[in-house]
GROMACS .gro file of C-alpha atoms in nm:
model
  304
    1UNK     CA    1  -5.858   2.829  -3.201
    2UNK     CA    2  -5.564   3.105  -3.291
    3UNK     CA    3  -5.633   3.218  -2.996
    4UNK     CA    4  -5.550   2.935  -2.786
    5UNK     CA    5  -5.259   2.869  -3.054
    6UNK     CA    6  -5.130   3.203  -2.934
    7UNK     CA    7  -5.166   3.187  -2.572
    8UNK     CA    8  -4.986   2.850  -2.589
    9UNK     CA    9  -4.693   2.985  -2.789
   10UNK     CA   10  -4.675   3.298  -2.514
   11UNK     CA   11  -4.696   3.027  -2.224
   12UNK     CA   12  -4.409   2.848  -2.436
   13UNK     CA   13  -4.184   3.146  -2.473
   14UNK     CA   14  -4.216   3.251  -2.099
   15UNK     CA   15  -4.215   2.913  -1.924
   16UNK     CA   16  -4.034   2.647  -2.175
   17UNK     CA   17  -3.885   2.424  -1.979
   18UNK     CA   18  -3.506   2.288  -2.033
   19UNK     CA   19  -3.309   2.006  -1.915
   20UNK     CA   20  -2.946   1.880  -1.920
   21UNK     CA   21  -2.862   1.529  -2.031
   22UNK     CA   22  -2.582   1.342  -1.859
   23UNK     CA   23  -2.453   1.005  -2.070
   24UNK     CA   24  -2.206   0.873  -1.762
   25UNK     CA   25  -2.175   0.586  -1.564
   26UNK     CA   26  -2.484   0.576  -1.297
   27UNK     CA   27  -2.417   0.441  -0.945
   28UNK     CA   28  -2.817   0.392  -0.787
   29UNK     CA   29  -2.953   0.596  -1.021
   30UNK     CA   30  -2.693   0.923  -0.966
   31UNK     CA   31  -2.445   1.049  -1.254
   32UNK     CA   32  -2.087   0.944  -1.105
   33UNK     CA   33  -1.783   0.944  -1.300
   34UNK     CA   34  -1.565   0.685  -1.248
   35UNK     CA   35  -1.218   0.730  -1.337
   36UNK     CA   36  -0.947   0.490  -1.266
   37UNK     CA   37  -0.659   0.669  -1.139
   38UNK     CA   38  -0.395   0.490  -1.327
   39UNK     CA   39  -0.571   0.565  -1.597
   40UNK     CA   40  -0.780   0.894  -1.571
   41UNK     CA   41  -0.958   1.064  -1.860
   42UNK     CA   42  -0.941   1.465  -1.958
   43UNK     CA   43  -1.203   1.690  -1.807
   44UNK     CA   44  -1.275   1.763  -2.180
   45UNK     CA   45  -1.407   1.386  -2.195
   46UNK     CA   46  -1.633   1.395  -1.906
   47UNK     CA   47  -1.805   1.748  -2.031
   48UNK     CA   48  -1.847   1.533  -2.388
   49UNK     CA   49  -2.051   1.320  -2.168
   50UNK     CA   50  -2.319   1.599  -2.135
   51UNK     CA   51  -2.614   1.748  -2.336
   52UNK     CA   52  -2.869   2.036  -2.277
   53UNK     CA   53  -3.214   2.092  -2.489
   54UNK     CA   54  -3.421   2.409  -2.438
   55UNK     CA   55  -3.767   2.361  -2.539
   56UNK     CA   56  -3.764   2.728  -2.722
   57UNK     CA   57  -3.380   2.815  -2.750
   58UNK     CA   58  -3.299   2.402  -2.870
   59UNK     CA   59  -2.984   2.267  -2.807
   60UNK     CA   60  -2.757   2.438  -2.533
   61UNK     CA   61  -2.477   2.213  -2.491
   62UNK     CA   62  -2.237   2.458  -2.600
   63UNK     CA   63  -2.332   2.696  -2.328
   64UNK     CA   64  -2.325   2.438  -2.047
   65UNK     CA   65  -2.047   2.570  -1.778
   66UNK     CA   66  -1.852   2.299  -1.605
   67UNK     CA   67  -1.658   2.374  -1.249
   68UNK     CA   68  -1.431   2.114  -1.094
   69UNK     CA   69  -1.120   2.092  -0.849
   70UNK     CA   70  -1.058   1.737  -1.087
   71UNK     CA   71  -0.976   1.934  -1.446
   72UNK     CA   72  -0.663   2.112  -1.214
   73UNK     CA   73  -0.538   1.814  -1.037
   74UNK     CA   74  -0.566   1.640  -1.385
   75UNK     CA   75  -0.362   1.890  -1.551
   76UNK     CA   76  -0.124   1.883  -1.262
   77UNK     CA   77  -0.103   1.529  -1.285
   78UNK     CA   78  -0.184   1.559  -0.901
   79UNK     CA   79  -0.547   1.347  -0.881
   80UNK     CA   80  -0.632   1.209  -0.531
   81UNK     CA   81  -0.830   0.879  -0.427
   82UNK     CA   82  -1.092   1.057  -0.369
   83UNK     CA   83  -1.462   1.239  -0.501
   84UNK     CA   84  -1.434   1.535  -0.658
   85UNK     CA   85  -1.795   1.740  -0.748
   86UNK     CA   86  -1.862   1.834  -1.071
   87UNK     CA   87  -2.122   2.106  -1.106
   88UNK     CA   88  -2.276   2.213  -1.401
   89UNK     CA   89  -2.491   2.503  -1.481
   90UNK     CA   90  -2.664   2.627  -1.838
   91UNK     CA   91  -2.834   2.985  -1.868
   92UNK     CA   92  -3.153   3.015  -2.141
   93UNK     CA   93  -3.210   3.334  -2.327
   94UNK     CA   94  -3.450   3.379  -2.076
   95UNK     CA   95  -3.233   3.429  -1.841
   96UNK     CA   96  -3.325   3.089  -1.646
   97UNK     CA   97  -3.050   2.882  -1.529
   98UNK     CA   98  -3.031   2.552  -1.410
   99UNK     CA   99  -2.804   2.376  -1.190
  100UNK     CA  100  -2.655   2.018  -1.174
  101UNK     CA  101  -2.445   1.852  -0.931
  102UNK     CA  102  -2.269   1.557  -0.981
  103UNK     CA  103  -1.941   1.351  -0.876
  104UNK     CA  104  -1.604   1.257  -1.056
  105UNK     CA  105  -1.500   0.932  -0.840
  106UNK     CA  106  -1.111   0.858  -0.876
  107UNK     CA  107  -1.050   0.511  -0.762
  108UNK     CA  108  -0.732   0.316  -0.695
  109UNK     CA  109  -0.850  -0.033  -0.872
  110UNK     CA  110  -0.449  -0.182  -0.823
  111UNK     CA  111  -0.295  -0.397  -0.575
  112UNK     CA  112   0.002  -0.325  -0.348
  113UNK     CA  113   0.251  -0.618  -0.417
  114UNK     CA  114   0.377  -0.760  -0.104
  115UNK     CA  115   0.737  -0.892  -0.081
  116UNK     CA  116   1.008  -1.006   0.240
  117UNK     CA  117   1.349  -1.019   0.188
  118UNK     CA  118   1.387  -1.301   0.431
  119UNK     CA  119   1.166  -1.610   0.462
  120UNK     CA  120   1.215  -1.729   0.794
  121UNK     CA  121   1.311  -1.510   1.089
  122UNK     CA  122   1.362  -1.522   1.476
  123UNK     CA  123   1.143  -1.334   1.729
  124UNK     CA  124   1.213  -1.293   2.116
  125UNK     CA  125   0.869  -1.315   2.232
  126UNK     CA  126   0.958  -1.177   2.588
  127UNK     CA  127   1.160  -0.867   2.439
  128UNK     CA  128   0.966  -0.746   2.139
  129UNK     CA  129   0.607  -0.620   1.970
  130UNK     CA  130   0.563  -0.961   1.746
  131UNK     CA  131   0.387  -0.772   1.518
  132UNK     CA  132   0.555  -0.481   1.453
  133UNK     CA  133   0.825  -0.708   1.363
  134UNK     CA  134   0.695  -0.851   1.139
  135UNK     CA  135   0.558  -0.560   0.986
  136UNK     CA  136   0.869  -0.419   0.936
  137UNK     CA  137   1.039  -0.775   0.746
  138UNK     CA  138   0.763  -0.634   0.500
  139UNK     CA  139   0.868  -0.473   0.139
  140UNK     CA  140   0.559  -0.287  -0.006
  141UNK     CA  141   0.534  -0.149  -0.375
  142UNK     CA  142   0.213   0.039  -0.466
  143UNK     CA  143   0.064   0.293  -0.715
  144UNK     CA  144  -0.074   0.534  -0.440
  145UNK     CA  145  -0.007   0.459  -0.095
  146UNK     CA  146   0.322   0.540   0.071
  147UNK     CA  147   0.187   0.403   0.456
  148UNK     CA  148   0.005   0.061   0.513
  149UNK     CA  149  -0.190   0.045   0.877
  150UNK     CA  150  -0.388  -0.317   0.728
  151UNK     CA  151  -0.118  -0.558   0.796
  152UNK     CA  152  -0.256  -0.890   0.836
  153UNK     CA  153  -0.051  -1.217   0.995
  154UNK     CA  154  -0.341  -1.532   0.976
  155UNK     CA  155  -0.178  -1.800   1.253
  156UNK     CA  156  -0.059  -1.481   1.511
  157UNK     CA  157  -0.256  -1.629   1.783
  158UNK     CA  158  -0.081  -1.956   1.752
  159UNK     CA  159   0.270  -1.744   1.889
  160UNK     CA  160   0.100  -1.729   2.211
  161UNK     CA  161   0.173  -2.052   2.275
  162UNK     CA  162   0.509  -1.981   2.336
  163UNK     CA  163   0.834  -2.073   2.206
  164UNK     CA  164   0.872  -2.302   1.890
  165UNK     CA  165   0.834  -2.243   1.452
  166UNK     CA  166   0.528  -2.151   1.368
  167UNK     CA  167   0.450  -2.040   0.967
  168UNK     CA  168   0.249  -1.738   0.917
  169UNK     CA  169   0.056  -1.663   0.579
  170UNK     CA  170   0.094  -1.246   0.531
  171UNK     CA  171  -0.077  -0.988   0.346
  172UNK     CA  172  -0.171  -0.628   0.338
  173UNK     CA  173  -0.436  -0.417   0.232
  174UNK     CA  174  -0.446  -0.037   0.044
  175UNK     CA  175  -0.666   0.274   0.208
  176UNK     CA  176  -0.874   0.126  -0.087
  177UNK     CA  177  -0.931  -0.216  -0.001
  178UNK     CA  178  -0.705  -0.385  -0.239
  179UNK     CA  179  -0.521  -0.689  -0.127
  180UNK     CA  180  -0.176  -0.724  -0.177
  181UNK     CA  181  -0.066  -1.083  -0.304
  182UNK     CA  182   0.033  -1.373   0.041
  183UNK     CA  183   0.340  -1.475   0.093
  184UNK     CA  184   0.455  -1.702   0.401
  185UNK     CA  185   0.678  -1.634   0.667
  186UNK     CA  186   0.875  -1.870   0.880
  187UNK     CA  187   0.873  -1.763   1.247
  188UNK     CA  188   1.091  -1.967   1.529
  189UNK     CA  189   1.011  -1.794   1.862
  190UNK     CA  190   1.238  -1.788   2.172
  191UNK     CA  191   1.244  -1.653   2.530
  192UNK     CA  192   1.543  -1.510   2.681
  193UNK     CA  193   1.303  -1.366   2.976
  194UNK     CA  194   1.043  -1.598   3.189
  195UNK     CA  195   0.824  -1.468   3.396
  196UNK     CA  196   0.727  -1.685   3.754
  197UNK     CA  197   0.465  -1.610   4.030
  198UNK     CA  198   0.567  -1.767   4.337
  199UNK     CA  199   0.319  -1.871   4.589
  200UNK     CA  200   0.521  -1.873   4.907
  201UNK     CA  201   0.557  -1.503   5.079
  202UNK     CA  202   0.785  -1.400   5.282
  203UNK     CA  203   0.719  -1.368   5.615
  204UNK     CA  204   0.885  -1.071   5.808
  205UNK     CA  205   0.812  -1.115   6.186
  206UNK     CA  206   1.104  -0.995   6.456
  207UNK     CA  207   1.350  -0.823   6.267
  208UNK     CA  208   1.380  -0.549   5.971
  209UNK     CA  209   1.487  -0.702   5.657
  210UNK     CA  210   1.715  -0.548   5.385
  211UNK     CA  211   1.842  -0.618   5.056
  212UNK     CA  212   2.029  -0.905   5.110
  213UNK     CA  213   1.872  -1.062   5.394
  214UNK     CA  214   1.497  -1.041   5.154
  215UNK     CA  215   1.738  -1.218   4.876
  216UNK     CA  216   1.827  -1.496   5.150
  217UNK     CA  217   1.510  -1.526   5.236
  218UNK     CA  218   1.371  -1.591   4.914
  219UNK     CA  219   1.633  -1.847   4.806
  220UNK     CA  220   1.556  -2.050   5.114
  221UNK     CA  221   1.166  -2.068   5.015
  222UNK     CA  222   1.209  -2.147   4.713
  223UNK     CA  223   1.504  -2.414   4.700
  224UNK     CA  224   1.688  -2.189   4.390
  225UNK     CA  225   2.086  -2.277   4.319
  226UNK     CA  226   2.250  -1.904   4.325
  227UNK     CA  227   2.430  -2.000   3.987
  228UNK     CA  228   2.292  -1.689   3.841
  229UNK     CA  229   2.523  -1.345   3.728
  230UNK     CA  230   2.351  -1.086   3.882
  231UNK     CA  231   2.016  -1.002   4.047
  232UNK     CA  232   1.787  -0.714   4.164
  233UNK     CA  233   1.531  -0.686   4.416
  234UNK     CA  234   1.232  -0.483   4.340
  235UNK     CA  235   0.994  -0.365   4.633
  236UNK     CA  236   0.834  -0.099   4.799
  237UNK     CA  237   0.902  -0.272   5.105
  238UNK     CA  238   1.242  -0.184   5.130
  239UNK     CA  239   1.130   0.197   5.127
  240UNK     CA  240   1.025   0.178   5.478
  241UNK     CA  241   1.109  -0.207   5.634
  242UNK     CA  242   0.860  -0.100   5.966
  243UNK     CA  243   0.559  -0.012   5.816
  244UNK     CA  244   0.322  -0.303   5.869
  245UNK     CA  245   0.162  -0.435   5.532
  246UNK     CA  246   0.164  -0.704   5.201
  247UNK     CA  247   0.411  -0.569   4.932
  248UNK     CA  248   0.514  -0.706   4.573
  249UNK     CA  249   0.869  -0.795   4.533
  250UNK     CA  250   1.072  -0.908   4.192
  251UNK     CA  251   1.346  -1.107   4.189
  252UNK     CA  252   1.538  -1.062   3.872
  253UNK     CA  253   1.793  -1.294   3.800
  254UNK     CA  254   2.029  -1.249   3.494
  255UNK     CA  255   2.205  -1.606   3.385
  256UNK     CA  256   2.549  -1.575   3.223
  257UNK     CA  257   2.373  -1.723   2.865
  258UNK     CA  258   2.158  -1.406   2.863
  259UNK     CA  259   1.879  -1.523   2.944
  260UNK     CA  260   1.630  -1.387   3.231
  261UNK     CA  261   1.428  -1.473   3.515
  262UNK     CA  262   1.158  -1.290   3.692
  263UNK     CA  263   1.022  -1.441   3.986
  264UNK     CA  264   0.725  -1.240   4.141
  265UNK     CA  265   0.598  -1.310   4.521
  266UNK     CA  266   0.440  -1.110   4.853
  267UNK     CA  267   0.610  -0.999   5.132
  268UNK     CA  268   0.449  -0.971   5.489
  269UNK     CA  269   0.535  -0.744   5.692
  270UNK     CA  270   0.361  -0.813   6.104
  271UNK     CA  271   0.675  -0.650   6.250
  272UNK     CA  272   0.550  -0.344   6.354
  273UNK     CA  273   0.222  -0.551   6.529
  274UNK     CA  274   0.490  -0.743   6.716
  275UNK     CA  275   0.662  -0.351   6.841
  276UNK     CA  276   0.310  -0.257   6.971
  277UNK     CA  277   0.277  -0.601   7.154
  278UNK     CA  278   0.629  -0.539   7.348
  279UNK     CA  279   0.558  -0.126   7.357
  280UNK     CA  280   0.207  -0.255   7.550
  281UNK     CA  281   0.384  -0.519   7.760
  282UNK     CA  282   0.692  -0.251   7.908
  283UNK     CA  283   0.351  -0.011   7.945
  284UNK     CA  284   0.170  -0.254   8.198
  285UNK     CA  285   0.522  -0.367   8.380
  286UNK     CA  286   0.598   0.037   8.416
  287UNK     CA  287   0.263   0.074   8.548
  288UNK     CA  288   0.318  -0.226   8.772
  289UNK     CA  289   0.603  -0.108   8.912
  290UNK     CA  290   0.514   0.258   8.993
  291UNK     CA  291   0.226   0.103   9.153
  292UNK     CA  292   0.405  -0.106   9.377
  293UNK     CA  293   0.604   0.169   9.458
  294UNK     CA  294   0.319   0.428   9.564
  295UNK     CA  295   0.172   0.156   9.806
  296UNK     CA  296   0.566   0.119   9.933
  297UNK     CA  297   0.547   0.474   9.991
  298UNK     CA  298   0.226   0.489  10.160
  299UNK     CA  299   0.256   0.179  10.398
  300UNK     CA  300   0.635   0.304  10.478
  301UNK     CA  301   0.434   0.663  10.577
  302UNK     CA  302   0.165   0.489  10.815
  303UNK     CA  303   0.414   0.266  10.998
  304UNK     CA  304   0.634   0.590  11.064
   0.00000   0.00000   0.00000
């Protein structure tokens, strides 16, 4: 029986096992740390958390070693949203060490408060990126975030509708998920630019077209009073009037009020299959006549 007393106490000394102890909060069962980071707690608090028992040596808390980026941003008073790893390590006076991993979790548990210096506002829904407009109305305080990208406007889709008030209920969110509180917005939309497709082309058949003849042309189709300011014509066509071919023109009119209109339509171009038709029709009558004039000569030659 010594015996076996003896061999156990050798097995004891050479193989005793130790283990560290972790008393933190447990996400599934792994040692995280959560810290709030309004409210973070000293490095020193989170190694209190932790215990180590050597089955020969006893207790080896006081020789646990603790390594973390978190205890300098702490004592910078720079901490980041973000997971920092903790690793700790504890050496027996056997020389065996163990190793732990485990994670300080900073988290951003505050809202962004959400405020607009103006209620109601006016958009030009033909000029400008409705949203980004609105974005910008926007005043945003918040404990960590200096740039928002979750902007969110529930009744946007309604603006498609065109001009007219529409009320929009706003919020934003944090890179953490926290919603900022709603306010509403009041939104009266307006066009100062329409936008028309117009079905009737314009047919180009004997003659070359230019600026102002195309302008002409579409005024005529299209029955419109020339009570605008100014206007531009927009076309490829006009780049080379013979070459045969369907091109997109834009009329823009600009109105003395300020307001715009686009009119879009085709132009057909079948002059230059009307040039081939009279280039084929002087080909046969030249052929004609030097025909004619070869039997001339030859029935002049027999007869002399």
């Amino acid at each position: 029986m010594k015996r076996i007393k003896y061999f156990c106490v050798i097995i004891l000394l050479l193989f005793g096992s130790f283990v560290i102890h972790v008393h933190a909060e447990e996400e599934a069962n792994t040692h995280v740390h959560i810290v709030d980071y309004d409210h973070p707690i000293p490095f020193e608090e989170i190694k209190a958390r932790y215990t180590s028992y050597d089955a020969v040596d006893g207790n080896l808390t006081e020789r646990l070693i603790f390594q973390s980026e978190y205890e300098e941003d702490y004592n910078k008073n720079s901490l980041s949203v973000k997971s920092y790893p903790l690793y700790v390590s504890v050496t027996n006076s056997r020389n065996k060490t163990i190793k732990w991993e485990d994670e300080i979790s900073v988290r951003d548990f505050t809202a962004p408060i959400l405020s607009s210096p103006e209620k109601e506002i006016s958009i030009d829904l033909s000029k400008e990126d409705v949203q980004d407009i609105l974005s910008s109305m926007l005043t945003i305080i918040d404990n960590y975030d200096t740039t928002f990208n979750s902007f969110y406007f529930e009744g946007l889709e309604e603006l498609e509708q065109g001009p007219g008030t529409y009320s929009l209920r706003c919020f934003v969110e944090d890179s953490s998920g926290n919603s900022s509180n709603e306010i509403i917005l009041i939104v009266h939309c307006f066009e100062t630019i329409q936008r028309q497709i117009v079905s009737t082309p314009i047919l180009i058949k004997n003659k070359a077209l230019d600026t102002n003849e195309l302008l002409a042309s579409f005024l005529q189709n299209n029955n419109i009073e020339p009570n605008y300011q100014t206007v531009q014509v927009q076309t490829s066509y006009l780049d080379n009037p013979l070459k045969q071919g369907i091109f997109q023109a834009q009329f823009i009119f600009n109105y003395p009020d300020g307001k715009q209109q686009i009119y879009q339509c085709k132009i057909v171009n079948s002059l230059v299959l009307e040039k081939k038709k009279d280039d084929k029709i002087i080909y046969i009558s030249l052929s004609c006549i030097l025909l004619l004039t070869a039997l001339g000569i030859i029935l002049y030659r027999k007869r002399c």
